[in-house]
Amino acid sequence: MEPFGVRSRAERGQRLTELPVPALRELVRTHRLVLLRGYEVPAEAEQLAAWCRQWGEVMSWPFGDVLELREAQDPTDHIFDCSSVPFHWDGMYKPFVPEFQVFHCLRAPGPEDGGATTFCDTVRLLDEADPGLLDRWRRVTVTYRIGQVVHYGGKAVSPLLVEHPVSGAPTLRFNAPPPEEEPDFLNRPAHEFAGVGAEDVPELLAGLRAALTDPRWSLAHAWQDGDVVLADNHALLHGRERFRSRAPRHLRRVHLLGDPAHANPALG
Ligand SMILES: [Fe+2]
């Protein structure tokens, strides 16, 4: 895939659960994103979770092992709204940060509905970033606070640049502020910056925004029914494009912990 990731198309009738997990794990570690298209995927959430347990330890949430990602009737958090979701990494407010995400698309939005999942390969971004920019980013630490209205929330403190817990490569950890064009964004996080003067924050944010959406290392995955996406949560940041309210969009997501599980350094 361009600019990163690999795609595998199923032969007719081929099952997801027949694929060798160790080979998939190596593919995600190498390419950071794996798209499996056309495979037969278990229809029940519990069956998907059972397959995921072959990978290792599944991260449990208050709702269980499988998040059903759908627009809610009356959402209280942007996750369950149809708004965009800014770039972030999963588990940033939790005791452990999952190594991988497994997404299964049960129902994809129509081609005009929006709702792509966005991914940025921050290892490549940092590899090719301007050295002056890197120097400035290296000094910055961000404190995030968000209300616990659904299954996550609290406070996290993270430098912008953090080592990948498995490969040791530098990664960018950043939860981008919601765009100002979306004043109705539900449950806005608050940001506090250290290592950069208050007067320089707007420039810092503009630089980050430009870097994170650079097509050389960033992509928007338009879902098709049945797609399974495996992603490296430590190397990538991800988000969502806005979609038409009430458009069909149903994803399942499971988090896989590393071995050993990665204790969240942002909780201090
Ligand atoms: Fe997420």
mmCIF file of C-alpha atoms and ligand atoms in Angstrom:
data_model
loop_
_atom_site.group_PDB
_atom_site.id
_atom_site.type_symbol
_atom_site.label_atom_id
_atom_site.label_comp_id
_atom_site.label_asym_id
_atom_site.label_seq_id
_atom_site.Cartn_x
_atom_site.Cartn_y
_atom_site.Cartn_z
ATOM 1 C CA MET A 1 0.000 0.000 0.000
ATOM 2 C CA GLU A 2 1.033 3.621 -0.427
ATOM 3 C CA PRO A 3 2.676 5.248 1.427
ATOM 4 C CA PHE A 4 2.955 2.327 3.878
ATOM 5 C CA GLY A 5 1.249 -0.903 4.882
ATOM 6 C CA VAL A 6 0.617 -4.194 3.081
ATOM 7 C CA ARG A 7 -2.625 -5.618 1.745
ATOM 8 C CA SER A 8 -3.582 -9.248 1.333
ATOM 9 C CA ARG A 9 -6.629 -10.311 -0.631
ATOM 10 C CA ALA A 10 -8.310 -13.576 0.250
ATOM 11 C CA GLU A 11 -8.816 -16.446 -2.131
ATOM 12 C CA ARG A 12 -12.471 -17.308 -2.354
ATOM 13 C CA GLY A 13 -13.786 -18.543 1.011
ATOM 14 C CA GLN A 14 -10.473 -18.138 2.836
ATOM 15 C CA ARG A 15 -10.849 -17.582 6.559
ATOM 16 C CA LEU A 16 -9.121 -14.996 8.707
ATOM 17 C CA THR A 17 -8.707 -17.582 11.446
ATOM 18 C CA GLU A 18 -6.610 -19.798 9.147
ATOM 19 C CA LEU A 19 -3.887 -17.179 8.760
ATOM 20 C CA PRO A 20 -0.702 -17.831 10.751
ATOM 21 C CA VAL A 21 -0.527 -15.371 13.637
ATOM 22 C CA PRO A 22 3.307 -15.252 13.959
ATOM 23 C CA ALA A 23 3.607 -14.264 10.276
ATOM 24 C CA LEU A 24 0.920 -11.591 10.672
ATOM 25 C CA ARG A 25 2.674 -10.231 13.744
ATOM 26 C CA GLU A 26 5.924 -9.890 11.800
ATOM 27 C CA LEU A 27 4.079 -8.175 8.947
ATOM 28 C CA VAL A 28 2.556 -5.578 11.289
ATOM 29 C CA ARG A 29 5.899 -4.975 12.994
ATOM 30 C CA THR A 30 7.597 -4.495 9.629
ATOM 31 C CA HIS A 31 4.931 -2.583 7.681
ATOM 32 C CA ARG A 32 3.005 -1.074 10.635
ATOM 33 C CA LEU A 33 -0.331 -1.646 8.931
ATOM 34 C CA VAL A 34 -1.806 -4.787 7.401
ATOM 35 C CA LEU A 35 -5.079 -4.773 5.478
ATOM 36 C CA LEU A 36 -6.785 -8.152 5.060
ATOM 37 C CA ARG A 37 -9.522 -7.861 2.470
ATOM 38 C CA GLY A 38 -12.129 -10.419 1.463
ATOM 39 C CA TYR A 39 -11.471 -12.929 4.237
ATOM 40 C CA GLU A 40 -14.261 -14.669 6.077
ATOM 41 C CA VAL A 41 -14.274 -13.113 9.517
ATOM 42 C CA PRO A 42 -16.135 -14.542 12.514
ATOM 43 C CA ALA A 43 -19.525 -12.864 12.796
ATOM 44 C CA GLU A 44 -19.640 -12.825 16.582
ATOM 45 C CA ALA A 45 -17.543 -10.428 18.640
ATOM 46 C CA GLU A 46 -16.564 -13.207 21.020
ATOM 47 C CA GLN A 47 -15.227 -15.332 18.143
ATOM 48 C CA LEU A 48 -13.097 -12.424 16.978
ATOM 49 C CA ALA A 49 -11.793 -11.989 20.535
ATOM 50 C CA ALA A 50 -11.003 -15.712 20.691
ATOM 51 C CA TRP A 51 -8.880 -15.427 17.531
ATOM 52 C CA CYS A 52 -7.155 -12.357 18.962
ATOM 53 C CA ARG A 53 -6.192 -14.344 22.079
ATOM 54 C CA GLN A 54 -3.970 -16.445 19.827
ATOM 55 C CA TRP A 55 -1.827 -13.328 19.492
ATOM 56 C CA GLY A 56 -1.273 -13.054 23.228
ATOM 57 C CA GLU A 57 -2.990 -11.066 25.927
ATOM 58 C CA VAL A 58 -6.026 -9.060 24.886
ATOM 59 C CA MET A 59 -6.478 -5.752 26.705
ATOM 60 C CA SER A 60 -9.717 -5.688 28.643
ATOM 61 C CA TRP A 61 -11.872 -2.591 28.950
ATOM 62 C CA PRO A 62 -14.929 -1.896 31.108
ATOM 63 C CA PHE A 63 -17.038 -2.929 28.087
ATOM 64 C CA GLY A 64 -15.069 -6.159 27.600
ATOM 65 C CA ASP A 65 -12.523 -7.185 24.969
ATOM 66 C CA VAL A 66 -14.302 -5.886 21.865
ATOM 67 C CA LEU A 67 -15.281 -2.269 21.292
ATOM 68 C CA GLU A 68 -18.325 -1.854 19.066
ATOM 69 C CA LEU A 69 -17.614 1.429 17.292
ATOM 70 C CA ARG A 70 -20.844 2.935 16.040
ATOM 71 C CA GLU A 71 -22.459 6.327 16.150
ATOM 72 C CA ALA A 72 -24.577 6.534 19.308
ATOM 73 C CA GLN A 73 -28.105 7.950 19.434
ATOM 74 C CA ASP A 74 -27.075 10.515 21.990
ATOM 75 C CA PRO A 75 -23.270 10.549 22.194
ATOM 76 C CA THR A 76 -21.325 12.142 25.049
ATOM 77 C CA ASP A 77 -17.852 11.650 23.542
ATOM 78 C CA HIS A 78 -16.517 12.272 20.026
ATOM 79 C CA ILE A 79 -15.647 8.555 19.664
ATOM 80 C CA PHE A 80 -19.349 7.732 19.453
ATOM 81 C CA ASP A 81 -20.295 10.823 17.441
ATOM 82 C CA CYS A 82 -19.925 11.350 13.680
ATOM 83 C CA SER A 83 -17.315 14.099 14.111
ATOM 84 C CA SER A 84 -13.702 13.743 13.155
ATOM 85 C CA VAL A 85 -11.362 12.169 15.692
ATOM 86 C CA PRO A 86 -7.959 13.860 15.863
ATOM 87 C CA PHE A 87 -4.739 11.848 15.715
ATOM 88 C CA HIS A 88 -3.992 10.000 18.939
ATOM 89 C CA TRP A 89 -2.640 6.692 20.181
ATOM 90 C CA ASP A 90 -4.815 4.184 21.978
ATOM 91 C CA GLY A 91 -4.417 3.532 25.672
ATOM 92 C CA MET A 92 -2.833 6.919 26.395
ATOM 93 C CA TYR A 93 -4.876 7.233 29.621
ATOM 94 C CA LYS A 94 -4.717 3.537 30.583
ATOM 95 C CA PRO A 95 -2.172 1.652 32.735
ATOM 96 C CA PHE A 96 -0.988 -0.327 29.681
ATOM 97 C CA VAL A 97 -0.596 0.756 26.072
ATOM 98 C CA PRO A 98 -1.565 -1.936 23.547
ATOM 99 C CA GLU A 99 0.981 -2.880 20.895
ATOM 100 C CA PHE A 100 -1.533 -3.680 18.167
ATOM 101 C CA GLN A 101 -5.075 -2.835 17.184
ATOM 102 C CA VAL A 102 -7.293 -5.233 15.293
ATOM 103 C CA PHE A 103 -10.166 -3.561 13.459
ATOM 104 C CA HIS A 104 -12.977 -5.409 11.722
ATOM 105 C CA CYS A 105 -15.380 -3.470 9.549
ATOM 106 C CA LEU A 106 -18.859 -4.979 9.729
ATOM 107 C CA ARG A 107 -20.505 -2.193 7.779
ATOM 108 C CA ALA A 108 -18.621 0.414 5.807
ATOM 109 C CA PRO A 109 -19.910 3.907 5.106
ATOM 110 C CA GLY A 110 -20.920 4.629 1.504
ATOM 111 C CA PRO A 111 -18.327 6.152 -0.847
ATOM 112 C CA GLU A 112 -19.693 9.663 -0.259
ATOM 113 C CA ASP A 113 -20.213 9.301 3.499
ATOM 114 C CA GLY A 114 -16.678 9.970 4.789
ATOM 115 C CA GLY A 115 -15.572 8.093 7.901
ATOM 116 C CA ALA A 116 -12.138 6.912 6.760
ATOM 117 C CA THR A 117 -9.690 5.950 9.494
ATOM 118 C CA THR A 118 -6.525 8.003 9.213
ATOM 119 C CA PHE A 119 -3.073 6.636 10.009
ATOM 120 C CA CYS A 120 0.263 8.403 10.227
ATOM 121 C CA ASP A 121 3.532 6.484 10.225
ATOM 122 C CA THR A 122 5.400 8.585 12.763
ATOM 123 C CA VAL A 123 8.620 6.567 12.486
ATOM 124 C CA ARG A 124 8.947 7.565 8.859
ATOM 125 C CA LEU A 125 7.825 11.097 9.665
ATOM 126 C CA LEU A 126 10.631 11.508 12.199
ATOM 127 C CA ASP A 127 13.094 9.804 9.914
ATOM 128 C CA GLU A 128 12.533 12.438 7.273
ATOM 129 C CA ALA A 129 11.703 15.453 9.438
ATOM 130 C CA ASP A 130 13.703 18.636 9.227
ATOM 131 C CA PRO A 131 16.488 18.502 11.896
ATOM 132 C CA GLY A 132 15.560 21.969 13.210
ATOM 133 C CA LEU A 133 11.969 20.880 13.709
ATOM 134 C CA LEU A 134 13.111 17.688 15.406
ATOM 135 C CA ASP A 135 15.244 19.691 17.816
ATOM 136 C CA ARG A 136 12.268 21.780 18.837
ATOM 137 C CA TRP A 137 9.961 18.767 19.170
ATOM 138 C CA ARG A 138 12.521 16.935 21.301
ATOM 139 C CA ARG A 139 12.166 19.559 24.034
ATOM 140 C CA VAL A 140 8.357 19.499 24.182
ATOM 141 C CA THR A 141 6.191 17.613 26.671
ATOM 142 C CA VAL A 142 2.408 17.763 26.557
ATOM 143 C CA THR A 143 -0.047 17.298 29.410
ATOM 144 C CA TYR A 144 -3.469 16.075 28.266
ATOM 145 C CA ARG A 145 -6.642 16.096 30.322
ATOM 146 C CA ILE A 146 -9.980 14.757 29.216
ATOM 147 C CA GLY A 147 -13.237 14.029 31.026
ATOM 148 C CA GLN A 148 -13.989 10.388 31.699
ATOM 149 C CA VAL A 149 -17.418 10.240 30.086
ATOM 150 C CA VAL A 150 -17.031 6.910 28.298
ATOM 151 C CA HIS A 151 -14.389 4.210 28.735
ATOM 152 C CA TYR A 152 -11.290 6.393 28.984
ATOM 153 C CA GLY A 153 -10.160 9.703 30.410
ATOM 154 C CA GLY A 154 -7.987 11.396 33.017
ATOM 155 C CA LYS A 155 -4.537 12.898 32.655
ATOM 156 C CA ALA A 156 -1.536 11.851 30.576
ATOM 157 C CA VAL A 157 1.880 13.495 30.310
ATOM 158 C CA SER A 158 4.055 12.588 27.356
ATOM 159 C CA PRO A 159 7.050 13.985 25.543
ATOM 160 C CA LEU A 160 6.356 14.407 21.832
ATOM 161 C CA LEU A 161 9.209 12.042 21.037
ATOM 162 C CA VAL A 162 9.104 8.598 22.617
ATOM 163 C CA GLU A 163 11.045 5.426 21.803
ATOM 164 C CA HIS A 164 9.103 2.582 20.232
ATOM 165 C CA PRO A 165 8.935 -0.018 23.046
ATOM 166 C CA VAL A 166 9.716 -2.911 20.664
ATOM 167 C CA SER A 167 12.004 -1.520 17.947
ATOM 168 C CA GLY A 168 13.521 1.398 19.867
ATOM 169 C CA ALA A 169 12.880 3.722 16.907
ATOM 170 C CA PRO A 170 11.820 7.282 17.701
ATOM 171 C CA THR A 171 8.057 7.800 17.450
ATOM 172 C CA LEU A 172 5.828 10.824 17.783
ATOM 173 C CA ARG A 173 3.192 10.632 20.532
ATOM 174 C CA PHE A 174 0.636 13.374 20.115
ATOM 175 C CA ASN A 175 -3.078 13.798 20.558
ATOM 176 C CA ALA A 176 -3.894 16.620 18.176
ATOM 177 C CA PRO A 177 -6.370 19.269 19.336
ATOM 178 C CA PRO A 178 -9.785 19.000 17.646
ATOM 179 C CA PRO A 179 -10.174 21.284 14.623
ATOM 180 C CA GLU A 180 -11.730 24.661 15.264
ATOM 181 C CA GLU A 181 -14.177 24.029 12.402
ATOM 182 C CA GLU A 182 -15.898 21.528 14.674
ATOM 183 C CA PRO A 183 -17.190 23.658 17.557
ATOM 184 C CA ASP A 184 -19.616 20.887 18.584
ATOM 185 C CA PHE A 185 -16.774 18.411 19.160
ATOM 186 C CA LEU A 186 -17.809 16.327 22.175
ATOM 187 C CA ASN A 187 -15.494 16.010 25.173
ATOM 188 C CA ARG A 188 -12.627 18.225 24.075
ATOM 189 C CA PRO A 189 -9.228 17.369 25.585
ATOM 190 C CA ALA A 190 -7.217 20.178 27.212
ATOM 191 C CA HIS A 191 -3.564 20.625 26.281
ATOM 192 C CA GLU A 192 -0.741 22.122 28.306
ATOM 193 C CA PHE A 193 2.682 22.514 26.723
ATOM 194 C CA ALA A 194 6.084 22.492 28.416
ATOM 195 C CA GLY A 195 9.407 23.122 26.679
ATOM 196 C CA VAL A 196 7.946 25.679 24.298
ATOM 197 C CA GLY A 197 7.011 29.306 24.971
ATOM 198 C CA ALA A 198 3.265 30.073 24.992
ATOM 199 C CA GLU A 199 3.831 32.446 22.069
ATOM 200 C CA ASP A 200 5.329 29.610 20.017
ATOM 201 C CA VAL A 201 2.537 27.071 20.594
ATOM 202 C CA PRO A 202 0.475 28.072 17.517
ATOM 203 C CA GLU A 203 3.521 27.540 15.283
ATOM 204 C CA LEU A 204 4.271 24.230 16.985
ATOM 205 C CA LEU A 205 0.702 23.050 16.382
ATOM 206 C CA ALA A 206 0.730 24.173 12.753
ATOM 207 C CA GLY A 207 4.017 22.315 12.189
ATOM 208 C CA LEU A 208 2.657 19.158 13.791
ATOM 209 C CA ARG A 209 -0.580 19.331 11.823
ATOM 210 C CA ALA A 210 1.288 19.733 8.540
ATOM 211 C CA ALA A 211 3.653 16.869 9.373
ATOM 212 C CA LEU A 212 0.918 14.476 10.529
ATOM 213 C CA THR A 213 -1.140 14.904 7.376
ATOM 214 C CA ASP A 214 1.792 14.769 4.951
ATOM 215 C CA PRO A 215 0.866 12.232 2.235
ATOM 216 C CA ARG A 216 4.422 10.869 2.250
ATOM 217 C CA TRP A 217 3.651 8.974 5.502
ATOM 218 C CA SER A 218 -0.031 9.469 6.176
ATOM 219 C CA LEU A 219 -3.078 7.714 4.677
ATOM 220 C CA ALA A 220 -6.845 7.616 5.025
ATOM 221 C CA HIS A 221 -8.264 4.114 4.908
ATOM 222 C CA ALA A 222 -11.714 4.056 3.278
ATOM 223 C CA TRP A 223 -13.390 0.961 4.732
ATOM 224 C CA GLN A 224 -15.019 -1.810 2.764
ATOM 225 C CA ASP A 225 -17.352 -4.334 4.348
ATOM 226 C CA GLY A 226 -15.332 -7.160 5.888
ATOM 227 C CA ASP A 227 -11.973 -5.349 5.980
ATOM 228 C CA VAL A 228 -9.656 -6.335 8.796
ATOM 229 C CA VAL A 229 -6.870 -3.896 9.624
ATOM 230 C CA LEU A 230 -3.991 -4.697 11.961
ATOM 231 C CA ALA A 231 -2.033 -1.669 13.124
ATOM 232 C CA ASP A 232 1.077 -0.946 15.195
ATOM 233 C CA ASN A 233 -0.256 1.390 17.881
ATOM 234 C CA HIS A 234 3.246 2.395 19.031
ATOM 235 C CA ALA A 235 4.553 3.450 15.615
ATOM 236 C CA LEU A 236 1.383 4.993 14.191
ATOM 237 C CA LEU A 237 -1.032 7.644 15.263
ATOM 238 C CA HIS A 238 -4.596 7.242 14.076
ATOM 239 C CA GLY A 239 -7.807 9.212 13.852
ATOM 240 C CA ARG A 240 -11.040 9.396 11.895
ATOM 241 C CA GLU A 241 -12.501 11.607 9.225
ATOM 242 C CA ARG A 242 -15.923 13.046 9.880
ATOM 243 C CA PHE A 243 -18.836 11.079 8.415
ATOM 244 C CA ARG A 244 -22.431 11.699 7.528
ATOM 245 C CA SER A 245 -24.603 11.280 10.591
ATOM 246 C CA ARG A 246 -26.595 8.024 10.472
ATOM 247 C CA ALA A 247 -24.407 6.678 7.667
ATOM 248 C CA PRO A 248 -23.759 2.972 8.142
ATOM 249 C CA ARG A 249 -20.446 2.622 9.969
ATOM 250 C CA HIS A 250 -19.766 -0.231 12.311
ATOM 251 C CA LEU A 251 -16.261 -1.247 13.284
ATOM 252 C CA ARG A 252 -15.103 -3.667 15.923
ATOM 253 C CA ARG A 253 -11.798 -3.095 17.620
ATOM 254 C CA VAL A 254 -9.635 -5.291 19.824
ATOM 255 C CA HIS A 255 -6.408 -4.251 21.557
ATOM 256 C CA LEU A 256 -3.504 -6.662 21.828
ATOM 257 C CA LEU A 257 -0.962 -6.127 24.574
ATOM 258 C CA GLY A 258 2.712 -6.680 23.855
ATOM 259 C CA ASP A 259 4.803 -9.311 25.581
ATOM 260 C CA PRO A 260 5.614 -7.986 28.110
ATOM 261 C CA ALA A 261 2.681 -5.571 28.261
ATOM 262 C CA HIS A 262 3.895 -1.998 27.873
ATOM 263 C CA ALA A 263 3.293 -0.014 31.082
ATOM 264 C CA ASN A 264 2.086 3.442 30.103
ATOM 265 C CA PRO A 265 4.912 5.948 30.654
ATOM 266 C CA ALA A 266 2.464 8.851 30.262
ATOM 267 C CA LEU A 267 0.808 8.099 33.600
ATOM 268 C CA GLY A 268 4.062 8.695 35.508
HETATM 269 FE FE FE B 1 -8.233 5.244 18.829
#
